Each structure stands twice: as structure tokens, then as C-alpha cells.
Coordinates of C-alpha atoms in Angstrom, one line a residue:
M997 CA -45.6 5.9 55.1
S998 CA -42.0 8.3 55.4
Q999 CA -42.8 11.6 57.2
N1000 CA -39.8 13.0 55.3
N1001 CA -40.3 16.1 53.9
N1002 CA -37.1 17.3 53.3
P1003 CA -36.3 18.4 50.0
H1004 CA -33.0 17.1 49.6
T1005 CA -33.7 13.7 51.0
S1006 CA -37.3 13.5 49.5
R1007 CA -36.4 13.9 46.0
P1008 CA -35.6 10.2 45.5
R1009 CA -38.5 9.2 46.9
L1010 CA -40.7 11.6 44.7
E1011 CA -39.2 9.9 41.7
E1012 CA -40.1 6.1 42.7
L1013 CA -43.8 7.9 43.1
G1014 CA -43.5 9.7 39.9
S1015 CA -42.4 6.2 38.2
A1016 CA -45.3 4.3 39.9
F1017 CA -47.7 6.8 39.0
I1018 CA -46.1 6.6 35.1
D1019 CA -46.4 2.9 35.7
R1020 CA -50.0 2.3 37.0
T1021 CA -48.4 1.1 39.6
I1022 CA -48.8 3.1 42.1
T1023 CA -51.4 2.0 45.1
Q1024 CA -53.6 4.2 47.7
E1025 CA -51.3 3.9 50.5
E1026 CA -48.3 5.1 47.9
I1027 CA -50.8 8.1 46.4
E1028 CA -51.4 9.3 50.2
E1029 CA -47.5 9.4 50.8
L1030 CA -47.6 11.5 47.5
D1031 CA -49.9 13.7 49.0
F1032 CA -48.1 14.8 51.9
L1033 CA -44.3 15.4 50.4
L1034 CA -46.6 17.4 47.5
R1035 CA -48.7 19.2 50.6
D1036 CA -47.0 22.0 52.4
D1037 CA -43.6 22.3 50.4
S1038 CA -43.2 24.0 46.5
R1039 CA -39.9 22.6 46.7
N1040 CA -41.3 19.4 46.4
R1041 CA -43.7 20.3 43.4
I1042 CA -41.0 22.1 41.4
L1043 CA -39.2 18.2 42.0
F1044 CA -42.5 16.2 41.4
L1045 CA -43.5 18.5 38.4
R1046 CA -40.0 18.6 36.6
Y1047 CA -39.8 15.1 36.5
M1048 CA -42.8 14.8 34.4
D1049 CA -41.4 17.4 32.4
L1050 CA -39.1 15.2 31.9
Q1051 CA -40.9 12.3 30.7
A1052 CA -42.9 14.2 28.7
E1053 CA -39.6 15.0 26.5
M1054 CA -38.8 11.8 26.0
V1055 CA -42.0 11.1 25.2
N1056 CA -42.0 14.0 22.8
V1057 CA -38.6 12.5 21.1
L1058 CA -39.3 9.6 20.5
A1059 CA -42.5 10.6 18.8
R1060 CA -40.2 12.5 16.6
D1061 CA -38.0 8.9 16.3
S1062 CA -41.2 6.8 15.5
D1063 CA -43.4 9.5 13.4
E1064 CA -42.4 8.2 10.2
K1065 CA -43.7 4.8 10.9
H1066 CA -46.4 4.4 13.0
A1067 CA -48.3 8.3 12.8
K1068 CA -50.4 9.8 10.8
A1069 CA -51.2 13.6 11.2
D1070 CA -54.6 13.4 11.5
S1071 CA -54.7 10.3 13.6
P1072 CA -56.1 11.1 17.8
F1073 CA -53.7 10.3 19.7
D1074 CA -54.4 7.2 21.9
W1075 CA -53.2 8.2 25.1
A1076 CA -54.5 5.9 27.3
S1077 CA -53.5 2.5 25.2
T1078 CA -50.1 4.5 25.1
L1079 CA -49.7 4.8 28.9
A1080 CA -51.3 1.1 29.1
E1081 CA -48.5 -0.5 27.0
Y1082 CA -45.5 1.6 28.4
A1083 CA -46.4 -0.2 32.0
A1084 CA -47.2 -3.5 30.8
S1085 CA -43.2 -3.6 28.7
R1086 CA -41.8 -2.4 32.3
R1087 CA -43.7 -5.0 34.0
T1088 CA -42.8 -7.6 32.0
S1089 CA -39.2 -6.3 31.8
S1090 CA -38.5 -5.9 35.1
Q1091 CA -40.3 -9.7 36.4
T1092 CA -36.5 -11.0 37.5
R1093 CA -35.5 -7.8 39.2
T1094 CA -35.6 -7.4 43.2
H1095 CA -38.7 -5.2 44.3
Q1096 CA -35.0 -2.7 45.6
S1097 CA -33.7 -2.6 42.0
E1098 CA -36.9 -1.7 40.8
R1099 CA -37.0 1.2 42.9
E1100 CA -33.5 2.4 42.4
S1101 CA -33.8 2.2 38.7
A1102 CA -37.1 4.1 39.1
V1103 CA -35.9 6.7 37.1
V1104 CA -33.5 5.3 34.3
T1105 CA -35.7 2.7 33.0
P1106 CA -38.4 5.2 30.8
R1107 CA -34.9 6.4 29.0
Q1108 CA -33.4 3.4 28.2
S1109 CA -34.3 0.3 26.7
N1110 CA -38.1 -0.1 27.0
L1111 CA -39.5 2.4 24.9
A1112 CA -40.1 0.7 21.1
P1113 CA -43.8 0.4 22.2
W1114 CA -44.7 4.1 22.1
T1115 CA -46.2 5.0 19.3
V1116 CA -47.5 8.7 19.3
S1117 CA -48.3 11.4 17.7
V1118 CA -45.8 14.1 17.6
A1119 CA -48.0 17.5 17.2
S1120 CA -50.1 16.2 20.4
V1121 CA -48.3 14.1 23.0
A1122 CA -45.9 15.8 25.0
V1123 CA -49.3 17.5 26.6
S1124 CA -51.4 14.8 26.6
L1125 CA -49.0 13.3 28.3
I1126 CA -49.5 15.0 31.2
F1127 CA -52.7 15.5 31.1
A1128 CA -53.3 11.4 30.8
I1129 CA -51.0 11.2 34.1
A1130 CA -54.3 13.5 35.7
F1131 CA -57.1 11.5 34.2
Y1132 CA -55.3 8.3 35.5
T1133 CA -55.3 9.7 38.6
T1134 CA -59.3 10.1 38.7
Q1135 CA -59.7 6.4 36.8
S1136 CA -58.3 4.0 38.0
V1137 CA -57.2 5.0 42.0
E1138 CA -60.2 4.6 44.1
N1139 CA -60.8 8.1 46.1
T1140 CA -63.9 8.2 49.0
K1141 CA -63.6 12.1 48.5
N1142 CA -65.4 13.7 45.2
E1143 CA -62.8 17.0 45.5
P1144 CA -59.7 15.8 43.4
T1145 CA -56.0 15.1 45.6
L1146 CA -53.7 17.7 45.8
V1147 CA -51.3 15.4 43.4
Q1148 CA -54.2 15.4 40.8
Q1149 CA -54.3 19.1 41.3
V1150 CA -50.3 19.5 41.0
V1151 CA -50.4 17.4 37.4
A1152 CA -53.2 18.5 36.5
K1153 CA -52.4 22.6 36.6
K1154 CA -49.3 24.4 36.8
T1155 CA -49.5 27.9 38.6
D1156 CA -47.7 30.8 38.8
R1157 CA -47.5 30.4 42.7
D1158 CA -43.5 28.6 42.3
L1159 CA -42.5 30.1 38.7
V1160 CA -39.5 32.6 38.7
R1161 CA -40.0 35.7 36.3
L1162 CA -37.9 37.9 34.2
S1163 CA -38.9 41.2 35.6
D1164 CA -37.2 43.4 33.3
L1165 CA -33.8 43.2 31.1
A1166 CA -31.7 46.1 30.0
G1167 CA -29.9 45.6 27.1
A1168 CA -29.4 41.7 28.7
E1169 CA -27.3 39.2 26.5
L1170 CA -26.8 35.4 27.5
F1171 CA -24.6 33.3 25.8
N1172 CA -25.3 30.5 23.6
E1173 CA -29.6 30.7 24.0
M1174 CA -32.0 34.4 23.3
A1175 CA -33.0 36.7 25.9
P1176 CA -36.8 35.4 27.4
A1177 CA -39.0 38.5 27.3
R1178 CA -39.9 40.3 29.4
G1179 CA -42.5 38.9 32.1
H1180 CA -42.0 35.3 30.9
S1181 CA -40.8 32.2 33.0
L1182 CA -37.7 31.4 33.4
Q1183 CA -35.8 27.0 34.1
Y1184 CA -34.8 25.6 36.9
Q1185 CA -31.7 23.6 36.8
H1186 CA -30.7 25.7 33.9
E1187 CA -27.9 27.7 33.6
Y1188 CA -27.8 30.9 32.1
A1189 CA -24.7 32.5 31.3
L1190 CA -25.1 36.3 31.0
V1191 CA -22.6 38.1 29.1
N1192 CA -23.9 41.4 28.7
G1193 CA -26.3 44.0 30.1
M1194 CA -28.3 43.0 33.0
M1195 CA -31.4 41.6 33.7
S1196 CA -34.2 41.5 36.9
L1197 CA -35.3 38.5 38.5
L1198 CA -38.8 38.0 40.5
F1199 CA -38.9 35.1 42.8
P1200 CA -42.7 33.7 43.7
C1201 CA -41.6 34.6 47.8
G1202 CA -41.3 38.5 46.1
A1203 CA -37.0 38.2 46.7
E1204 CA -36.0 40.5 44.1
V1205 CA -32.0 40.1 42.2
I1206 CA -30.7 42.3 39.5
L1207 CA -28.1 40.2 37.9
E1208 CA -25.2 42.2 36.5
A1209 CA -23.1 40.8 33.5
P1210 CA -20.5 39.0 33.5
S1211 CA -22.4 36.5 35.5
V1212 CA -23.5 32.7 35.5
I1213 CA -26.3 31.7 37.7
E1214 CA -29.4 28.5 37.7
I1215 CA -32.0 28.9 39.7
T1216 CA -32.1 25.6 41.8
D1217 CA -35.2 26.3 44.0
P1218 CA -38.4 28.8 44.8
M1219 CA -36.5 30.1 47.7
Q1220 CA -33.0 29.4 46.4
L1221 CA -30.3 31.0 43.3
L1222 CA -27.4 29.4 42.8
V1223 CA -24.5 32.3 41.4
K1224 CA -21.5 30.6 40.3
A1225 CA -19.5 33.6 38.8
G1226 CA -20.3 37.4 38.9
K1227 CA -22.5 39.6 40.9
C1228 CA -25.8 40.2 42.2
S1229 CA -28.3 42.7 44.1
V1230 CA -31.1 41.2 46.2
H1231 CA -33.8 42.5 47.7
A1232 CA -36.0 40.1 50.4
P1233 CA -39.0 42.1 51.4
D1234 CA -41.1 41.1 54.5
G1235 CA -42.1 37.8 53.6
A1236 CA -38.9 36.5 51.6
E1237 CA -37.1 36.3 54.6
G1238 CA -34.9 32.3 54.5
F1239 CA -34.4 33.4 50.6
Q1240 CA -30.6 32.0 50.0
V1241 CA -28.0 33.0 47.5
I1242 CA -25.8 29.5 46.7
T1243 CA -22.2 30.5 45.8
P1244 CA -18.9 28.0 45.1
Q1245 CA -18.0 28.8 48.7
T1246 CA -21.2 30.0 51.2
E1247 CA -24.8 30.1 51.5
V1248 CA -26.0 33.2 52.1
T1249 CA -29.5 33.6 53.9
D1250 CA -31.7 36.3 54.0
L1251 CA -33.2 37.7 57.4
G1252 CA -34.7 40.5 55.8
T1253 CA -32.6 42.8 53.9
R1254 CA -31.0 44.7 50.9
F1255 CA -27.7 42.9 50.7
S1256 CA -24.9 42.4 47.0
V1257 CA -23.0 38.8 46.3
S1258 CA -19.8 39.2 44.3
V1259 CA -18.3 35.7 43.4
D1260 CA -15.2 35.7 41.4
E1261 CA -13.7 33.1 38.5
G1262 CA -12.1 31.1 42.4
G1263 CA -16.1 30.9 43.5
N1264 CA -14.6 33.6 45.9
T1265 CA -17.0 35.8 47.5
E1266 CA -17.9 38.9 49.2
V1267 CA -20.9 39.7 51.1
Q1268 CA -22.1 43.7 51.1
V1269 CA -25.3 43.8 53.7
I1270 CA -27.1 46.7 52.6
E1271 CA -29.3 46.6 55.6
G1272 CA -31.4 44.4 58.1
A1273 CA -29.1 41.1 58.1
A1274 CA -27.7 38.0 56.0
E1275 CA -26.4 35.2 57.6
V1276 CA -23.1 33.5 56.1
R1277 CA -22.1 29.6 55.8
Q1278 CA -19.1 28.7 54.0
L1279 CA -19.7 25.0 52.4
D1280 CA -16.8 23.6 53.9
K1281 CA -18.2 25.0 58.2
N1282 CA -20.3 23.8 60.5
D1283 CA -23.4 25.6 60.7
S1284 CA -22.4 26.5 64.6
E1285 CA -19.6 28.7 62.2
K1286 CA -22.1 30.9 60.7
V1287 CA -21.0 34.8 60.5
L1288 CA -24.1 37.2 60.6
L1289 CA -23.6 40.1 59.2
K1290 CA -26.1 43.6 60.2
E1291 CA -26.6 46.2 58.2
K1292 CA -23.2 48.4 56.7
Q1293 CA -20.9 45.3 57.7
A1294 CA -19.2 43.6 54.7
S1295 CA -16.9 40.2 54.4
R1296 CA -15.2 38.1 51.9
F1297 CA -14.9 34.2 52.2
D1298 CA -11.7 32.3 50.2
G1299 CA -12.8 29.4 51.9
G1300 CA -10.6 30.1 55.3
E1301 CA -11.4 32.5 57.8
S1302 CA -13.5 35.0 57.0
L1303 CA -12.4 38.5 56.1
S1304 CA -14.0 41.9 57.0
V1305 CA -13.7 44.2 54.0
D1306 CA -14.7 48.2 53.8
F1307 CA -18.1 48.5 53.2
T1308 CA -18.6 49.6 49.4
P1309 CA -22.5 50.8 49.2
S1310 CA -22.4 51.4 45.4
Q1311 CA -22.0 47.8 45.0
Y1312 CA -25.5 47.5 45.8
R1313 CA -27.7 48.0 42.8
S1314 CA -31.6 48.8 44.1
Q1315 CA -32.9 49.0 40.0
L1316 CA -31.9 48.7 36.3
P1317 CA -30.6 51.9 34.7
D1318 CA -32.7 54.5 33.4
R1319 CA -33.0 54.2 29.3
I1320 CA -35.4 53.0 26.4
V1321 CA -37.0 50.4 27.8
G1322 CA -39.5 49.9 24.6
F1323 CA -41.2 51.2 21.9
H1324 CA -44.5 50.3 19.7
L1325 CA -45.2 50.8 15.6
A1326 CA -47.8 51.0 14.1
S1327 CA -48.8 48.2 12.1
E1328 CA -53.1 48.6 11.9
S1329 CA -52.2 49.2 8.1
P1330 CA -49.7 48.8 5.2
D1331 CA -49.3 52.7 4.9
L1332 CA -48.2 53.4 8.5
Q1333 CA -46.2 49.9 9.2
G1334 CA -42.7 50.7 10.7
K1335 CA -44.0 54.5 12.2
L1336 CA -43.2 55.1 15.3
E1337 CA -46.1 55.4 17.9
S1338 CA -44.8 55.6 21.6
V1339 CA -41.7 55.6 23.3
S1340 CA -41.3 53.6 27.2
I1341 CA -39.0 55.7 29.1
Q1342 CA -37.4 55.1 32.7
H1343 CA -36.8 58.0 34.4
A1344 CA -35.3 57.1 38.1
G1345 CA -36.6 53.6 37.9
V1346 CA -40.2 55.1 37.1
Q1347 CA -41.5 54.2 33.8
R1348 CA -43.6 56.4 31.7
L1349 CA -45.2 55.9 27.7
Y1350 CA -44.5 59.1 25.5
H1351 CA -46.9 59.2 22.8
V1352 CA -44.9 60.0 19.3
D1353 CA -46.4 63.3 19.2
E1354 CA -45.5 64.0 22.9
L1355 CA -41.5 64.2 21.4
I1356 CA -39.7 67.6 20.7
G1357 CA -38.9 67.8 16.7
V1358 CA -36.0 68.2 15.3
E1359 CA -34.3 70.5 12.1
V1360 CA -30.9 69.1 10.5
I1361 CA -28.7 72.2 10.3
H1362 CA -26.2 70.7 8.7
F1363 CA -24.8 67.4 7.1
R1364 CA -21.3 66.1 5.5
G1365 CA -21.0 62.7 4.6
G1366 CA -18.7 59.7 4.4
N1367 CA -17.0 57.6 1.8
N1368 CA -20.6 55.7 2.0
T1369 CA -23.2 58.3 -0.5
S1370 CA -26.4 56.3 0.1
N1371 CA -27.3 58.9 2.9
L1372 CA -31.2 59.2 2.5
S1373 CA -33.5 56.3 3.0
T1374 CA -37.6 56.7 1.6
H1375 CA -40.8 55.2 0.8
I1376 CA -40.9 52.7 -2.0
G1377 CA -42.4 54.4 -5.0
V1378 CA -42.4 58.1 -2.8
S1379 CA -40.5 60.7 -4.6
A1380 CA -38.1 62.5 -1.8
G1381 CA -38.3 65.7 -3.9
E1382 CA -35.5 68.3 -3.9
G1383 CA -34.8 71.2 -2.0
D1384 CA -37.4 72.3 0.9
A1385 CA -39.5 69.0 0.0
R1386 CA -36.7 66.8 0.6
R1387 CA -36.5 68.7 3.8
A1388 CA -39.6 68.6 5.3
A1389 CA -40.3 65.2 4.3
L1390 CA -37.1 64.2 6.1
E1391 CA -37.5 65.9 9.5
T1392 CA -41.8 65.5 10.3
D1393 CA -42.2 61.7 9.7
A1394 CA -42.2 59.6 12.2
F1395 CA -40.9 56.0 10.4
L1396 CA -37.8 54.3 11.6
H1397 CA -37.0 53.2 7.8
T1398 CA -36.9 56.9 6.0
G1399 CA -34.8 59.8 6.8
L1400 CA -31.0 60.4 6.9
I1401 CA -28.6 57.9 7.0
N1402 CA -24.3 57.4 7.2
P1403 CA -23.1 60.5 8.2
G1404 CA -19.5 61.1 8.1
G1405 CA -17.4 60.9 11.6
S1406 CA -14.1 61.1 13.3
R1407 CA -12.0 58.4 15.3
E1408 CA -11.7 60.9 18.0
P1409 CA -14.6 62.6 19.0
L1410 CA -14.7 66.4 19.2
T1411 CA -13.1 68.9 22.0
Q1412 CA -14.2 72.3 19.5
D1413 CA -16.5 73.7 18.4
P1414 CA -17.7 71.5 14.7
V1415 CA -17.4 73.7 11.4
M1416 CA -20.7 73.8 9.8
S1417 CA -20.0 77.3 7.1
H1418 CA -17.4 78.0 4.6
A1419 CA -17.3 81.6 6.1
D1420 CA -14.3 81.1 7.9
G1421 CA -12.8 79.2 4.8
K1422 CA -12.6 75.8 7.5
E1423 CA -13.4 72.2 5.9
L1424 CA -16.6 71.7 7.3
T1425 CA -16.3 69.4 9.4
P1426 CA -17.9 65.4 8.8
G1427 CA -21.4 64.5 10.5
M1428 CA -24.6 66.1 10.8
A1429 CA -26.1 68.7 13.3
I1430 CA -29.2 69.1 14.5
R1431 CA -31.3 71.8 16.5
F1432 CA -34.5 70.9 18.2
R1433 CA -37.7 72.5 17.8
K1434 CA -37.7 74.0 20.7
P1435 CA -34.9 73.5 23.7
V1436 CA -34.5 70.3 25.4
V1437 CA -34.5 71.3 29.4
N1438 CA -31.7 68.2 30.8
R1439 CA -33.1 66.5 33.4
P1440 CA -32.4 63.7 36.0
G1441 CA -32.0 60.7 33.4
P1442 CA -32.2 60.2 29.2
D1443 CA -33.4 63.2 27.3
I1444 CA -32.5 62.0 23.8
V1445 CA -33.8 59.7 21.8
F1446 CA -32.1 58.0 19.0
F1447 CA -33.4 55.5 16.5
E1448 CA -30.9 53.7 13.8
L1449 CA -32.4 51.1 11.7
Q1450 CA -29.9 48.2 11.6
S1451 CA -28.9 45.3 9.6
A1452 CA -28.3 41.5 10.7
M1453 CA -25.1 42.8 9.0
N1454 CA -24.2 45.6 10.9
P1455 CA -23.2 45.3 14.4
V1456 CA -25.3 43.9 17.2
A1457 CA -24.7 47.0 19.7
G1458 CA -25.6 49.5 17.3
D1459 CA -23.7 51.5 15.5
G1460 CA -21.1 53.4 18.1
F1461 CA -21.5 57.5 17.3
H1462 CA -20.3 60.8 19.2
V1463 CA -22.3 63.2 20.3
S1464 CA -21.4 67.0 21.4
P1465 CA -22.3 70.0 21.7
L1466 CA -23.0 72.6 19.3
K1467 CA -20.9 75.3 21.2
F1468 CA -18.3 73.9 23.9
E1469 CA -18.3 75.8 27.1
P1470 CA -16.5 75.1 30.1
N1471 CA -17.5 71.8 31.5
L1472 CA -18.9 70.6 28.3
R1473 CA -17.4 67.6 26.3
S1474 CA -18.1 65.1 23.9
H1475 CA -20.4 61.7 24.6
T1476 CA -19.3 58.6 23.1
V1477 CA -22.1 55.9 23.1
M1478 CA -21.1 52.1 21.8
R1479 CA -23.9 50.2 23.2
Y1480 CA -27.6 50.5 22.4
D1481 CA -30.5 50.5 25.4
I1482 CA -31.8 48.1 22.5
T1483 CA -30.2 45.8 20.0
L1484 CA -30.7 43.9 17.5
N1485 CA -30.6 40.7 20.1
S1486 CA -33.3 42.4 22.3
P1487 CA -36.4 41.4 22.4
E1488 CA -38.0 45.0 21.9
A1489 CA -36.3 45.4 18.3
W1490 CA -38.1 45.5 15.8
A1491 CA -38.2 44.6 12.3
L1492 CA -39.5 47.4 9.5
P1493 CA -40.6 47.1 6.3
D1494 CA -38.8 47.6 2.8
F1495 CA -37.4 50.6 1.7
E1496 CA -35.6 52.4 -1.0
L1497 CA -32.0 53.2 -1.0
M1498 CA -31.1 56.8 -2.4
Q1499 CA -27.7 56.3 -4.1
F1500 CA -25.7 60.4 -4.6
D1501 CA -23.6 60.4 -7.7
S1502 CA -21.3 62.0 -5.7
Q1503 CA -20.1 62.0 -1.8
I1504 CA -22.1 65.0 -0.2
Q1505 CA -19.9 67.4 1.0
S1506 CA -22.8 70.2 2.4
L1507 CA -26.7 70.2 3.6
D1508 CA -26.8 72.1 0.5
D1509 CA -25.7 68.4 -1.6
L1510 CA -27.7 66.4 0.7
L1511 CA -31.7 68.4 -0.4
N1512 CA -30.5 69.1 -4.1
G1513 CA -27.7 66.4 -5.4
T1514 CA -28.5 64.0 -7.8
F1515 CA -29.2 60.1 -7.2
Q1516 CA -29.6 56.7 -8.1
I1517 CA -32.4 54.4 -6.9
R1518 CA -31.3 51.1 -4.4
N1519 CA -33.2 48.6 -3.1
P1520 CA -31.6 46.6 -0.6
A1521 CA -32.7 43.0 -0.5
M1522 CA -31.6 42.2 3.3
S1523 CA -34.1 43.0 6.3
F1524 CA -33.9 46.1 8.3
W1525 CA -34.5 46.1 12.1
A1526 CA -35.2 49.0 14.2
I1527 CA -33.4 49.3 17.4
A1528 CA -32.5 52.7 19.7
V1529 CA -30.6 54.1 22.5
S1530 CA -31.9 57.6 25.1
I1531 CA -29.0 59.8 25.8
D1532 CA -28.4 61.9 28.8
L1533 CA -27.3 65.5 28.5
S1534 CA -26.2 65.1 32.2
D1535 CA -23.1 62.7 30.1
L1536 CA -21.7 65.7 28.1
G1537 CA -21.5 68.1 31.0
Y1538 CA -24.6 69.9 31.0
A1539 CA -26.0 71.2 34.1
D1540 CA -29.3 69.8 35.5
N1541 CA -32.1 72.0 34.2
S1542 CA -30.0 73.6 31.3
I1543 CA -31.4 74.6 27.7
V1544 CA -29.7 72.8 25.0
E1545 CA -31.3 74.2 21.8
G1546 CA -28.9 71.7 19.4
L1547 CA -26.6 68.5 18.8
F1548 CA -24.2 67.8 16.6
F1549 CA -23.0 63.3 16.0
Q1550 CA -20.9 61.8 14.1
D1551 CA -19.9 57.8 12.9
V1552 CA -16.9 56.9 15.4
M1553 CA -15.2 55.3 12.2
D1554 CA -14.5 51.6 14.1
D1555 CA -15.3 49.5 11.1
E1556 CA -17.2 49.9 7.3
H1557 CA -20.5 50.4 8.6
S1558 CA -21.8 54.2 9.6
I1559 CA -24.5 55.1 12.0
D1560 CA -27.9 55.5 10.2
P1561 CA -30.0 58.1 12.7
V1562 CA -33.4 57.4 10.6
F1563 CA -35.3 59.8 14.2
I1564 CA -33.9 61.4 16.6
A1565 CA -35.8 63.8 19.1
G1566 CA -35.9 65.6 22.7
L1567 CA -38.3 64.6 25.7
P1568 CA -40.1 67.1 27.3
F1569 CA -40.2 69.2 29.9
E1570 CA -42.7 68.9 32.9
Q1571 CA -41.4 71.1 35.5
E1572 CA -43.2 69.1 38.7
E1573 CA -40.3 66.4 37.6
V1574 CA -37.8 68.8 39.0
E1575 CA -39.7 70.6 41.5

């Protein structure tokens, strides 16, 4: 029996044993060998499970091809007969081969010519095969022990021990696929191309990795990440020593540390060690030529000699940015669908849930629309009233499909106070001004939440807007938002119920026009979703603990779409947070 437990050299043998396992030709000695290979090495377990998954997927494909001819939707799946028939066909086709050629073709054969005997149910075959393998081991192999073998345990149940999970994400978008939801596991040997945002991965050993777009990676092992291009920050706590980041040029091994790895398109790699130590080996060099990087050291590796570079601690990211992490809408009754119940905010790396009643509401003090005269959305069949009644309906409800939409805008952000009154004879500034019902205090991180309703015809990242002070003072400035925390591609976006549009008979020039103007009811035919972004008042130049009474919003006028700010609110001030 081979006692080699190196996963790289064990892989062919694992596949041979897996093939024999499926064929029902596995011997007691081979079962014991498989037990040995899987017992103490999680990487071998991953390889073995991946091989079994491939076989299950193969069966699923075959089932779809043969379903019309051989299977009925309500027929039970006789997995035992199927396995026996498949194994018999393999043995017949290989009688003329030598023992060596049988072993060499063990992985390929199940996907080639011996596929006709499979007659299976589409609904059950992929899952049934895995359970059939486990059952076969218990039924056909004599075992003197009452407890199941390690092989049976590994095949019968995949535990969380070897899963790499997406622990968090911030505006993450993947090329050619949707980003998994927070908490979901990621696939091994699958290329992920992060084109926008950031992702935080948690490995079984406890290592945490933050990826920044643009990056291309593969998870190759429970202890190993392949970074083909891009940037990542790694925190390997106690117990995660030995975690590796592989790049086209290097193998970076953690020795208990925090470090960052940057890989350019040519594969050239830069490693910055924030604390602890990391060992770097260039793939074209011997182990004896490894480079040991200690705290506050950095080097670049380009295939030649390593080159020391300036230590830049800002290259390392310890957490995802502060933002709106998610929000929740009511769904228990039709009358409440689309109503905001709570929003989760990250402040300085710590998440907090705010109930909608805790948020600081607003009143609209100025509105001038643009060319689009659909400036209000309302519940279906519910009159918006006029004057003060219309204002109350706009300002007090927390529904994300009703409110003010399509305010005017400007390509350039404001640099001076907006004009909101005809008293000085000037033309009113396009856009919308709000006043908080009580002042908002600027603190580190998000201070304002901004929700927009958005259709699939609108920009995926959200409609861009400028946000400005109501009164410009020294150091204050406008801030432009072009990408939302939660976009149409985010798993956290919420589908909204249908609503009616109030299309005004003429362009809205003032708040009075909005509150008293006449309109026609329109019913959008498209589906809409709620998306959201947070605003940090520091981005407008406000100093810490500054009191802000109101803000001015304008569309950026970069396309035919305008912002639909159906809900804006301030976050409450809590004294202990600034002490």
C-alpha cells in the first residue's frame, strides 16, 4: 500500500480509487488505502469529493439527454441497478486492456463511450448517486467494525470544515455571473473575476482575505488562494499559519501575519507585510532561495531578483468600507409591501441595525424638475391629494415605491448656494432640497441613507447625483455619487410592488407646482427594485461633530435617466459613539 499523502502526487491515485469505488471493483485493501489518504489531509478530501461531484454532474447531464426516452417524472430511481449496469458495461469494455491501461483511463472512461446503459430520472439522479456510493460501501464490502469507515463518512456528508465562504461583500460584481449571497460557499477550481467592488473570503483555517476589483482568483485548496491578477489583503490569525497565496511568479506562505499581495497583468507580484512575517518563494527558484519578509518590509518579484520597495501600509485593507450593508422591507401583508422596516449600516467596521422609526425624517423645501414630468409615484388607486395633504403623503411614509422622482440636475456640481426663492429675481436651481426634522451630526462613517427605485432599463450601479450643502462655507463642497452601496446586481436589492406615476401636465418649476399641479395617472409596465447608498457628511467637507440641517440633491445629467430619491433620512446621533 502506498503511504504517500502528498495531495499533488496522491491525486491520480485518488481518482483511480474513486473510479474503482463507482465501478464496484474496489477491494478491502483499496478501501483501507483510501481511508489512509483521506484521514489526515483535508486537501485530499476536497480532491476526492470534487471527483465524486464530477461523476454526479456527468450523470445529471446524461439524465437530461435520455429522459424523454427512458424516464417518467413520477418513476422512482433504481440507483442500485443503474450503478451495477454501468459497472458491468465498464468491465466488458475494458476486458482487452491491460491492468495499467485500465488505471490510466479511470478518470476519462466514465465520460466517454460507456454511457448508454444509464436510464435515470432528471429530478433525482445527481443527489442519488452520492448516496448510492455511500450505501454501496456499507452493503458490498465486508467490514469487521461497526462504525462507518472514513470513506463512507466523507462521501455521505460534506461538512463545513473545508468550505470557503463569502463572509461579506461591498458592491461586488463578477464577470459573467452573479455574486453569491453573503455567507454562501465558493467553488474550488473556479475562476472568479471581480470587476467591481470588494469581497471578503473566510477560509476553513481562519484566514481572512479581502479582494479588491479588478481581480481574478481561484480557490485551489482550503489553505491556498491563486491570485492571477489583482490585489488582496490577508489576515492569517493563530492556527492559520501555512496559508498560501499563489501568483504567477510567487508562492507567499504566511508565518502568522497580515500582508497584502498585488499582481499586475504580467504576473509581477508585490508583497507588503504589515505585521508578523511571510515567506516568499519565486516559482522558478529553489526553496533555498526563499525570501523572508518581516513587519514593515516589502518586495517586488518579477521573475528575476527580488527588489525591495517602499513599505506602504495603505496597500493593506483591514475591512470592507463603511456602507449600507442591507435593508429589509415589510412583507407580512399586502398593505405593507414595499415599506422599509430597517437598514443595516457599517460604522468603523461594526454593523448596526436601525429600525425605520429611529431614522431622522426630512421635509422637502425646494423642488424643480427636469424634462421628465413624472415627478411623483403613489400607491395604486390611492389619491395623492393636493397642497399640504400631498406634502404629508410624500414626507411621512417609508414606502420605497412612493415619493418624489425625477428632480432636475446639472452636469457640474454646485459651488455656491442654490437659489430656492424668487425673492432675488434669479432662476431657481434645478434639483431638490430637504431639511432634516432634527439636525444630523457628522460622525465617522455614513450619516445619511438615500434610497432610489430603479428598473432594469436604468443604470445598474444607480443613477448618479450631486449632493451639496444648502449654504456653502469655507471648506464645504459638493460630493458626487456614481455608484451605490446596493446596486441592481446586489443580492440585497429588493423587488418593489407596482405603483402609479403622476405625470404632470407641465414641467415642475417650483415646490408649489409639485404640490398643486394637475397630472395624469400612468402605470409603469416594468418591474422596479429598491437600491441604496450611504452618504458620509465628511465627503462634503463637514468637520467631525458638525451639525447639518439640510442638503441639496441634483441629478448628474449624464444620460436620459434621472434619480428617483423616494426615501432620504439621517442616522441618529448617539453620544457614546463620539466619546
